[in-house]
Amino acid sequence: MPSCLSGKKMNNKQNILLAFYGDDFTGSTDALEFITRAGAKAVLFIEPPTAEQLLQFPDIDVIGVAGKTRALSPAQMQEILLPAFEQLKASGAKQVHYKVCSTFDSSATVGSIGKAIDCGATVFPNKLIPVIGGMPALGRYCLFGNLFARMGIGSNGKIYRLDRHPSMSKHPVTPADESDLRLHIGKQTEKKIGLIDITQLDLPVEQWKEALTDEEVILVDTMYEEQLTKVGEWMNDLEEEKTLFSVGGSGVEAALGNYWNEKGLLTKVSEWKKPVKATPLLVVSGSCSPVTAAQIAWAKSNDFEEVIIDAQKIVDEGTVDAAVLNHVAVFLQKQKNVLVHTGSKQTENLSSEKLGAALGIIAKHAVLHSNVKRVVVAGGDTSSYAARAMGIDAVEMIAPIVSGAPLCKAYSKNKKINGLEVNFKGGQVGAEDYFGLF
C-alpha cells in the first residue's frame, strides 16, 4: 500500500501528537482507548495511512497502526517495521510508540520486542529508548523491573508474578518464563537495559538521569496510576525537538495523555454515551486463554448458539466449510446471538494467520448475509488477521466497555462493513460475563 511519504508529508496543520504501531489488533485498540479517553482525536489504521486516507480525518491528533508483528519472526518483523517506522516518523509526531501486549508477550523467535527496539534505534535519533513496564488500569504492575499481572483484565482476579501467572506462563506461543523485563527483553537484543525503579519515581524527573550510566534502553517501573503523569513528563522532556521512540503497553498512552491533560494540550473525556445491547450479536474466538474459556462457558449457558469450527482442519486445508458460514448466518437471521469458537480440540499452537483469517471470513460472511451490526473478536494473536479478512481499513473508538477493549466503529470500502460496530479483545480481557455486556 502507498505510504504517507508518497508525494508529500502529512499536512502540518494536523499537528500529530503521537503515532503508535501495535503488534496486534487487540493491543492496538487498547492504546486507541486510552489516548481517546485523554481527549485525542485518534484513528487506528490497518496499514500506515496514505495521504488520501488522512484527508478523511482533518482534526486527527493521533495515528495508530494495528500491525501483526506479535506473530512474526524477527526477520519478518524487520522487513515490516523499518519502512513503517519511517512512515510514522514522516508524520512529524513528537512521540512514536511501538505498542506491545501489557504482558510483553514475545520471545527471541516470535514477536521479538528486542528486534522492534533494534529497528526503532535504526530509524529514530533518541539516545535513550524508554520502555514503560506497567499499566495499573489493566492490572499490570512493574516493580523493581519485575512484571506482575492480574488474572483477567477488567476482573477481580488475583495478581501473579508473570512467570507464575496461570495463563501467561502457559501461553501457547510465547509462555512467560521470566518476570524481570530486563532479562526477558535482554534475550532479544544486545542493547544494555537500565531501570528507573519504584523508589526513584518519587524524585523529580530531572534527577532520574542520575540512575543511568551507559544504558541505551531504560525500563520504567509503574505501580500506581498517579505515577503515570510524571512518566509522561519525563518522556516529553526526552523529546529535545526530535521524535522520541518508546516501547511498552498502553501505559505509554496513559502517561502521555495524563501529562497532556495536565498541561491543557488535551481535555479528558469524562462522559460517554452508553451503547445499547445488540441483537443479534456475533462473537468469534480463536483464543486459547482460560479467561476466554470461562467467557465461552458463560455464553453457552446464557442462550448463545454455539458453532464449533475445526481449527486443525482450517489450518491444514486453508478453507472454511460453507456449512459453517450458512449455519452462522441462519442463526443470526433468526435473531439469535452466536458464538463461533474452536472448542476443546485446540490444544496446541496453530497458525494465527490461517485461523485468524478464517474467523474474519466467517464474520464478514455473517455481516453480508444477516442483519448483525456488532461483532466481537476474541484472541490477540488471531485478531490482526481477522480484521484484515473482514475488510476493515480503520477503526475509531465509540465507547469504553472494559479497560483495554473499547467498542469501535469500523471504516471499510465495503458498504456493509463500513460503520459496523466491532470489539477486539485479548484473551486475558474481561470477567466471565464479558460477552453479555454487548
Short mmCIF file of C-alpha atoms in Angstrom, two decimals:
data_model
loop_
_atom_site.label_atom_id
_atom_site.label_comp_id
_atom_site.label_asym_id
_atom_site.label_seq_id
_atom_site.Cartn_x
_atom_site.Cartn_y
_atom_site.Cartn_z
CA MET A 1 0.00 0.00 0.00
CA PRO A 2 1.35 3.51 -0.77
CA SER A 3 2.51 5.44 2.27
CA CYS A 4 2.01 8.97 3.51
CA LEU A 5 5.51 9.64 2.17
CA SER A 6 4.30 9.35 -1.41
CA GLY A 7 4.06 12.83 -2.87
CA LYS A 8 4.47 14.87 0.33
CA LYS A 9 4.46 14.78 4.09
CA MET A 10 1.25 14.99 6.03
CA ASN A 11 -0.37 18.39 6.35
CA ASN A 12 1.44 20.27 9.15
CA LYS A 13 -1.91 21.65 10.30
CA GLN A 14 -2.72 18.17 11.55
CA ASN A 15 -0.11 18.56 14.32
CA ILE A 16 0.21 14.87 15.13
CA LEU A 17 0.98 14.42 18.82
CA LEU A 18 1.58 10.69 18.76
CA ALA A 19 1.89 7.86 16.28
CA PHE A 20 1.85 4.28 17.53
CA TYR A 21 2.39 0.90 15.90
CA GLY A 22 0.69 -2.01 17.66
CA ASP A 23 1.99 -5.57 17.48
CA ASP A 24 -1.57 -6.90 17.14
CA PHE A 25 -5.11 -5.58 16.74
CA THR A 26 -6.43 -6.06 20.27
CA GLY A 27 -3.38 -4.36 21.73
CA SER A 28 -3.78 -1.52 19.27
CA THR A 29 -7.39 -0.87 20.28
CA ASP A 30 -6.16 -0.84 23.88
CA ALA A 31 -3.80 2.04 23.04
CA LEU A 32 -6.55 3.69 20.99
CA GLU A 33 -8.84 3.67 24.01
CA PHE A 34 -6.52 5.35 26.49
CA ILE A 35 -5.39 8.15 24.19
CA THR A 36 -9.02 8.74 23.11
CA ARG A 37 -10.08 8.87 26.77
CA ALA A 38 -7.46 11.60 27.20
CA GLY A 39 -9.31 13.66 24.59
CA ALA A 40 -7.32 12.99 21.43
CA LYS A 41 -8.93 12.53 18.03
CA ALA A 42 -7.38 9.15 17.27
CA VAL A 43 -7.85 6.73 14.39
CA LEU A 44 -6.40 3.23 14.17
CA PHE A 45 -5.47 2.05 10.68
CA ILE A 46 -4.76 -1.47 9.44
CA GLU A 47 -1.73 -0.21 7.50
CA PRO A 48 0.26 3.05 7.70
CA PRO A 49 -2.25 5.54 6.25
CA THR A 50 -1.98 7.17 2.87
CA ALA A 51 -2.33 10.93 2.46
CA GLU A 52 -5.73 10.28 0.87
CA GLN A 53 -6.91 8.33 3.92
CA LEU A 54 -5.80 11.06 6.29
CA LEU A 55 -7.86 13.64 4.43
CA GLN A 56 -10.94 11.88 5.88
CA PHE A 57 -9.78 12.91 9.37
CA PRO A 58 -8.70 16.58 9.20
CA ASP A 59 -8.66 17.06 13.00
CA ILE A 60 -6.65 13.93 13.82
CA ASP A 61 -4.24 14.15 16.78
CA VAL A 62 -3.05 10.55 16.97
CA ILE A 63 -2.34 7.95 14.29
CA GLY A 64 -2.35 4.28 15.19
CA VAL A 65 -1.39 1.29 13.06
CA ALA A 66 -2.64 -2.18 14.01
CA GLY A 67 0.16 -4.47 12.97
CA LYS A 68 0.64 -8.22 13.22
CA THR A 69 4.27 -8.41 14.30
CA ARG A 70 3.43 -10.24 17.52
CA ALA A 71 3.06 -13.43 15.45
CA LEU A 72 6.11 -12.93 13.19
CA SER A 73 9.77 -13.92 13.16
CA PRO A 74 12.46 -11.25 13.74
CA ALA A 75 13.35 -11.20 10.04
CA GLN A 76 9.71 -10.71 9.06
CA MET A 77 9.35 -8.01 11.71
CA GLN A 78 12.33 -6.07 10.41
CA GLU A 79 11.00 -6.16 6.87
CA ILE A 80 7.75 -4.58 8.05
CA LEU A 81 8.89 -2.30 10.87
CA LEU A 82 11.73 -0.38 9.22
CA PRO A 83 9.52 1.16 6.49
CA ALA A 84 6.57 1.51 8.88
CA PHE A 85 8.68 3.44 11.39
CA GLU A 86 10.00 5.68 8.60
CA GLN A 87 6.41 6.44 7.61
CA LEU A 88 5.36 7.24 11.16
CA LYS A 89 8.44 9.41 11.60
CA ALA A 90 7.38 11.35 8.50
CA SER A 91 4.11 12.25 10.22
CA GLY A 92 6.03 14.80 12.27
CA ALA A 93 4.80 13.25 15.52
CA LYS A 94 6.97 14.10 18.50
CA GLN A 95 6.27 10.69 20.02
CA VAL A 96 6.31 7.33 18.21
CA HIS A 97 5.38 4.27 20.25
CA TYR A 98 5.83 0.57 19.49
CA LYS A 99 2.86 -0.85 21.37
CA VAL A 100 3.28 -4.32 22.84
CA CYS A 101 0.95 -6.51 24.88
CA SER A 102 0.72 -5.40 28.51
CA THR A 103 2.25 -8.76 29.48
CA PHE A 104 5.13 -8.27 26.99
CA ASP A 105 4.29 -11.45 25.07
CA SER A 106 7.37 -12.17 22.94
CA SER A 107 10.45 -14.32 22.51
CA ALA A 108 13.69 -14.27 20.58
CA THR A 109 11.97 -16.12 17.73
CA VAL A 110 8.36 -14.82 17.74
CA GLY A 111 7.18 -11.23 18.17
CA SER A 112 10.60 -10.13 19.43
CA ILE A 113 10.35 -6.85 21.33
CA GLY A 114 14.14 -6.69 21.17
CA LYS A 115 14.01 -6.72 17.37
CA ALA A 116 11.43 -3.90 17.45
CA ILE A 117 13.79 -1.91 19.71
CA ASP A 118 16.68 -2.50 17.31
CA CYS A 119 14.53 -1.35 14.36
CA GLY A 120 13.44 1.74 16.28
CA ALA A 121 17.04 2.59 17.15
CA THR A 122 17.89 2.45 13.44
CA VAL A 123 15.16 4.93 12.46
CA PHE A 124 14.82 7.32 15.40
CA PRO A 125 17.51 9.62 16.85
CA ASN A 126 16.88 9.36 20.61
CA LYS A 127 19.84 8.10 22.65
CA LEU A 128 17.60 6.55 25.30
CA ILE A 129 14.66 4.31 24.41
CA PRO A 130 12.08 4.31 27.23
CA VAL A 131 10.22 1.06 27.98
CA ILE A 132 7.19 1.67 30.21
CA GLY A 133 6.71 -1.51 32.22
CA GLY A 134 3.27 -1.37 33.82
CA MET A 135 -0.30 -0.27 33.22
CA PRO A 136 -2.20 -0.10 36.54
CA ALA A 137 -5.61 0.40 34.89
CA LEU A 138 -5.23 -3.05 33.32
CA GLY A 139 -3.87 -4.75 36.42
CA ARG A 140 -0.27 -4.72 35.17
CA TYR A 141 2.36 -3.63 37.69
CA CYS A 142 6.12 -3.32 37.25
CA LEU A 143 8.14 -3.36 40.47
CA PHE A 144 11.97 -3.37 40.52
CA GLY A 145 11.83 -4.46 36.89
CA ASN A 146 9.54 -7.43 37.53
CA LEU A 147 6.10 -7.56 35.92
CA PHE A 148 3.01 -8.68 37.81
CA ALA A 149 -0.36 -9.26 36.15
CA ARG A 150 -3.92 -9.66 37.35
CA MET A 151 -5.75 -12.76 36.16
CA GLY A 152 -8.25 -11.25 33.71
CA ILE A 153 -8.26 -7.60 32.68
CA GLY A 154 -11.38 -5.89 33.97
CA SER A 155 -11.95 -8.61 36.57
CA ASN A 156 -11.21 -9.12 40.27
CA GLY A 157 -8.74 -11.90 39.63
CA LYS A 158 -5.63 -12.50 41.71
CA ILE A 159 -2.33 -10.84 40.86
CA TYR A 160 0.62 -13.08 39.95
CA ARG A 161 4.26 -12.56 39.09
CA LEU A 162 4.33 -13.03 35.33
CA ASP A 163 6.32 -16.27 35.28
CA ARG A 164 3.85 -17.77 37.76
CA HIS A 165 0.71 -16.46 36.07
CA PRO A 166 -1.72 -19.36 35.45
CA SER A 167 -2.40 -18.20 31.89
CA MET A 168 0.65 -16.27 30.69
CA SER A 169 3.12 -18.88 31.94
CA LYS A 170 1.31 -21.37 29.69
CA HIS A 171 0.79 -19.16 26.62
CA PRO A 172 0.75 -21.47 23.56
CA VAL A 173 3.19 -19.32 21.55
CA THR A 174 5.27 -17.25 23.99
CA PRO A 175 4.97 -18.70 27.51
CA ALA A 176 6.28 -16.33 30.18
CA ASP A 177 9.32 -17.91 31.85
CA GLU A 178 10.90 -14.70 33.17
CA SER A 179 9.20 -11.85 35.04
CA ASP A 180 12.19 -9.46 35.06
CA LEU A 181 11.60 -7.46 31.89
CA ARG A 182 15.27 -6.51 31.67
CA LEU A 183 16.21 -10.18 31.39
CA HIS A 184 13.21 -11.03 29.20
CA ILE A 185 13.94 -8.30 26.63
CA GLY A 186 17.67 -8.80 27.10
CA LYS A 187 17.33 -12.22 25.48
CA GLN A 188 16.08 -10.45 22.34
CA THR A 189 18.53 -7.55 21.92
CA GLU A 190 22.18 -6.86 22.66
CA LYS A 191 21.41 -3.33 23.87
CA LYS A 192 22.15 -2.58 27.52
CA ILE A 193 18.95 -2.18 29.56
CA GLY A 194 18.72 0.01 32.66
CA LEU A 195 15.97 0.69 35.17
CA ILE A 196 14.28 3.62 36.84
CA ASP A 197 12.81 1.78 39.80
CA ILE A 198 9.88 2.42 42.08
CA THR A 199 11.99 4.30 44.66
CA GLN A 200 13.40 6.69 42.05
CA LEU A 201 9.95 7.56 40.68
CA ASP A 202 9.39 9.78 43.72
CA LEU A 203 12.29 12.00 42.70
CA PRO A 204 11.87 14.99 40.35
CA VAL A 205 12.22 13.82 36.72
CA GLU A 206 15.38 15.88 36.22
CA GLN A 207 17.05 13.61 38.79
CA TRP A 208 16.05 10.38 37.05
CA LYS A 209 19.12 10.58 34.84
CA GLU A 210 21.29 10.10 37.93
CA ALA A 211 20.19 6.46 37.96
CA LEU A 212 21.56 5.96 34.44
CA THR A 213 25.04 5.25 33.11
CA ASP A 214 25.63 3.98 29.59
CA GLU A 215 22.28 2.21 29.03
CA GLU A 216 20.54 2.51 25.67
CA VAL A 217 17.16 1.15 26.81
CA ILE A 218 15.52 2.32 30.05
CA LEU A 219 12.77 0.31 31.72
CA VAL A 220 10.49 2.36 33.99
CA ASP A 221 8.65 0.79 36.91
CA THR A 222 4.94 1.64 37.11
CA MET A 223 2.94 0.66 40.15
CA TYR A 224 0.32 3.36 40.69
CA GLU A 225 -1.90 5.37 38.33
CA GLU A 226 -0.68 8.70 39.72
CA GLN A 227 2.89 7.90 38.67
CA LEU A 228 1.97 7.98 35.01
CA THR A 229 1.78 11.77 34.73
CA LYS A 230 5.39 12.07 35.87
CA VAL A 231 6.39 9.35 33.39
CA GLY A 232 4.67 11.39 30.65
CA GLU A 233 6.56 14.50 31.76
CA TRP A 234 9.87 12.61 31.54
CA MET A 235 9.02 11.33 28.07
CA ASN A 236 8.10 14.84 26.98
CA ASP A 237 11.45 16.16 28.27
CA LEU A 238 13.30 13.46 26.33
CA GLU A 239 11.93 14.77 23.01
CA GLU A 240 14.55 17.52 22.71
CA GLU A 241 13.00 18.75 19.45
CA LYS A 242 13.28 15.27 17.96
CA THR A 243 10.94 12.33 17.61
CA LEU A 244 11.09 10.12 20.70
CA PHE A 245 10.72 6.38 20.10
CA SER A 246 9.36 4.34 23.01
CA VAL A 247 8.15 0.82 23.77
CA GLY A 248 5.53 -0.57 26.14
CA GLY A 249 1.87 -1.32 26.67
CA SER A 250 -0.86 1.32 26.76
CA GLY A 251 0.87 2.79 29.80
CA VAL A 252 2.62 4.98 27.22
CA GLU A 253 -0.69 6.44 26.00
CA ALA A 254 -1.92 6.81 29.59
CA ALA A 255 1.28 8.57 30.65
CA LEU A 256 1.38 10.99 27.72
CA GLY A 257 -2.38 11.55 27.87
CA ASN A 258 -2.25 12.38 31.59
CA TYR A 259 0.63 14.79 31.06
CA TRP A 260 -1.05 16.49 28.09
CA ASN A 261 -4.23 16.81 30.16
CA GLU A 262 -2.26 18.47 32.95
CA LYS A 263 -0.69 20.90 30.50
CA GLY A 264 -4.04 21.67 28.81
CA LEU A 265 -2.99 20.27 25.45
CA LEU A 266 -5.87 17.77 25.58
CA THR A 267 -9.14 17.77 27.53
CA LYS A 268 -10.01 14.46 29.15
CA VAL A 269 -13.31 12.84 28.14
CA SER A 270 -15.24 12.05 31.31
CA GLU A 271 -18.64 11.05 29.92
CA TRP A 272 -19.51 8.53 27.21
CA LYS A 273 -22.82 7.60 25.70
CA LYS A 274 -23.62 4.08 26.85
CA PRO A 275 -24.21 1.79 23.85
CA VAL A 276 -27.42 -0.24 23.82
CA LYS A 277 -27.13 -4.02 23.61
CA ALA A 278 -27.02 -5.51 20.14
CA THR A 279 -29.41 -8.16 18.89
CA PRO A 280 -28.19 -10.33 17.35
CA LEU A 281 -24.54 -10.38 18.48
CA LEU A 282 -21.79 -12.36 16.79
CA VAL A 283 -18.73 -13.48 18.75
CA VAL A 284 -15.81 -15.21 17.01
CA SER A 285 -12.97 -16.56 19.13
CA GLY A 286 -9.56 -18.03 18.39
CA SER A 287 -8.30 -17.57 21.95
CA CYS A 288 -6.80 -20.41 24.00
CA SER A 289 -6.85 -18.35 27.22
CA PRO A 290 -8.61 -19.82 30.26
CA VAL A 291 -10.16 -16.37 30.78
CA THR A 292 -11.85 -16.58 27.38
CA ALA A 293 -12.74 -20.23 28.02
CA ALA A 294 -14.73 -19.14 31.08
CA GLN A 295 -16.45 -16.46 28.98
CA ILE A 296 -17.37 -19.04 26.35
CA ALA A 297 -18.84 -21.27 29.05
CA TRP A 298 -20.89 -18.34 30.33
CA ALA A 299 -22.20 -17.55 26.83
CA LYS A 300 -23.19 -21.19 26.22
CA SER A 301 -25.22 -21.18 29.44
CA ASN A 302 -26.86 -17.85 28.55
CA ASP A 303 -28.62 -18.68 25.29
CA PHE A 304 -25.81 -18.11 22.78
CA GLU A 305 -25.98 -20.51 19.86
CA GLU A 306 -22.67 -22.36 19.63
CA VAL A 307 -20.84 -23.13 16.39
CA ILE A 308 -17.59 -25.05 16.82
CA ILE A 309 -15.08 -24.93 13.99
CA ASP A 310 -12.32 -27.46 13.37
CA ALA A 311 -9.22 -25.32 13.80
CA GLN A 312 -6.80 -28.04 12.73
CA LYS A 313 -8.76 -28.70 9.54
CA ILE A 314 -8.87 -24.98 8.74
CA VAL A 315 -5.11 -24.69 9.20
CA ASP A 316 -4.44 -27.84 7.15
CA GLU A 317 -6.80 -27.00 4.28
CA GLY A 318 -6.86 -23.20 4.46
CA THR A 319 -10.63 -23.01 3.92
CA VAL A 320 -13.85 -22.58 5.89
CA ASP A 321 -16.68 -25.04 5.27
CA ALA A 322 -19.66 -23.45 3.52
CA ALA A 323 -21.87 -25.28 6.00
CA VAL A 324 -20.30 -23.28 8.86
CA LEU A 325 -20.90 -19.99 7.06
CA ASN A 326 -24.53 -20.85 6.39
CA HIS A 327 -25.07 -22.18 9.89
CA VAL A 328 -23.91 -18.90 11.45
CA ALA A 329 -25.95 -16.76 9.05
CA VAL A 330 -29.15 -18.74 9.70
CA PHE A 331 -28.86 -18.33 13.47
CA LEU A 332 -28.29 -14.59 13.09
CA GLN A 333 -31.22 -14.25 10.70
CA LYS A 334 -33.33 -15.76 13.49
CA GLN A 335 -32.09 -13.00 15.85
CA LYS A 336 -30.01 -15.46 17.86
CA ASN A 337 -26.73 -14.46 19.48
CA VAL A 338 -23.98 -16.66 18.03
CA LEU A 339 -20.65 -17.81 19.43
CA VAL A 340 -18.12 -19.28 16.99
CA HIS A 341 -15.04 -20.86 18.57
CA THR A 342 -12.51 -23.64 18.17
CA GLY A 343 -13.72 -25.88 21.02
CA SER A 344 -11.64 -28.02 23.31
CA LYS A 345 -9.80 -29.72 20.44
CA GLN A 346 -7.45 -26.76 20.00
CA THR A 347 -4.77 -27.83 22.45
CA GLU A 348 -1.64 -26.92 20.50
CA ASN A 349 -0.19 -23.87 18.77
CA LEU A 350 -1.73 -23.41 15.33
CA SER A 351 -1.19 -20.84 12.59
CA SER A 352 -2.51 -17.48 13.85
CA GLU A 353 -2.66 -16.25 10.26
CA LYS A 354 -4.84 -19.07 8.92
CA LEU A 355 -7.08 -19.31 11.97
CA GLY A 356 -7.48 -15.54 12.26
CA ALA A 357 -8.27 -15.20 8.57
CA ALA A 358 -10.90 -17.94 8.88
CA LEU A 359 -12.59 -16.14 11.77
CA GLY A 360 -12.56 -12.94 9.73
CA ILE A 361 -14.12 -14.71 6.74
CA ILE A 362 -16.87 -16.10 8.99
CA ALA A 363 -17.56 -12.68 10.48
CA LYS A 364 -17.60 -10.93 7.09
CA HIS A 365 -19.96 -13.51 5.60
CA ALA A 366 -22.26 -13.09 8.59
CA VAL A 367 -22.39 -9.31 8.18
CA LEU A 368 -23.04 -9.58 4.44
CA HIS A 369 -25.80 -12.19 4.83
CA SER A 370 -27.62 -11.16 8.00
CA ASN A 371 -28.61 -8.09 9.96
CA VAL A 372 -25.79 -8.30 12.51
CA LYS A 373 -24.47 -4.83 13.39
CA ARG A 374 -21.95 -5.69 16.10
CA VAL A 375 -19.13 -8.26 16.15
CA VAL A 376 -16.78 -9.26 18.97
CA VAL A 377 -13.43 -10.84 18.05
CA ALA A 378 -11.57 -12.62 20.88
CA GLY A 379 -7.90 -13.55 20.67
CA GLY A 380 -4.83 -11.34 20.43
CA ASP A 381 -2.68 -13.47 18.11
CA THR A 382 -5.51 -14.01 15.60
CA SER A 383 -7.17 -10.58 15.75
CA SER A 384 -4.99 -8.75 13.22
CA TYR A 385 -5.64 -11.40 10.58
CA ALA A 386 -9.36 -11.48 11.37
CA ALA A 387 -9.67 -7.71 10.94
CA ARG A 388 -7.91 -7.82 7.59
CA ALA A 389 -10.10 -10.68 6.36
CA MET A 390 -13.18 -8.70 7.35
CA GLY A 391 -12.09 -5.88 5.04
CA ILE A 392 -11.61 -3.31 7.81
CA ASP A 393 -9.38 -0.35 6.87
CA ALA A 394 -9.52 1.60 10.15
CA VAL A 395 -11.43 1.92 13.42
CA GLU A 396 -12.34 4.73 15.78
CA MET A 397 -13.43 4.37 19.41
CA ILE A 398 -17.15 4.74 20.19
CA ALA A 399 -17.29 3.93 23.90
CA PRO A 400 -15.39 2.11 26.65
CA ILE A 401 -16.61 -1.36 27.64
CA VAL A 402 -13.85 -2.95 29.73
CA SER A 403 -10.45 -1.25 30.09
CA GLY A 404 -8.30 -2.10 27.10
CA ALA A 405 -11.08 -3.31 24.80
CA PRO A 406 -13.31 -0.45 23.59
CA LEU A 407 -16.28 -0.63 21.28
CA CYS A 408 -15.25 0.80 17.91
CA LYS A 409 -16.70 1.91 14.59
CA ALA A 410 -15.16 0.28 11.52
CA TYR A 411 -14.24 2.08 8.31
CA SER A 412 -14.20 -0.02 5.15
CA LYS A 413 -14.55 0.25 1.40
CA ASN A 414 -17.22 -2.43 1.71
CA LYS A 415 -20.51 -0.63 2.40
CA LYS A 416 -21.82 -3.42 4.64
CA ILE A 417 -18.68 -3.44 6.78
CA ASN A 418 -18.37 0.35 6.88
CA GLY A 419 -19.98 1.56 10.10
CA LEU A 420 -20.01 -1.92 11.69
CA GLU A 421 -19.52 -1.84 15.46
CA VAL A 422 -16.58 -4.03 16.45
CA ASN A 423 -14.87 -5.06 19.65
CA PHE A 424 -11.47 -6.73 19.65
CA LYS A 425 -10.47 -8.28 22.96
CA GLY A 426 -7.31 -10.04 24.03
CA GLY A 427 -7.54 -13.46 25.63
CA GLN A 428 -6.92 -12.06 29.12
CA VAL A 429 -9.59 -9.35 28.95
CA GLY A 430 -12.85 -9.36 30.89
CA ALA A 431 -14.87 -11.14 33.55
CA GLU A 432 -16.91 -14.29 32.86
CA ASP A 433 -19.97 -12.34 31.66
CA TYR A 434 -17.92 -10.28 29.16
CA PHE A 435 -19.96 -11.26 26.10
CA GLY A 436 -23.12 -10.33 27.98
CA LEU A 437 -22.01 -6.69 28.06
CA PHE A 438 -22.80 -6.27 24.38
#
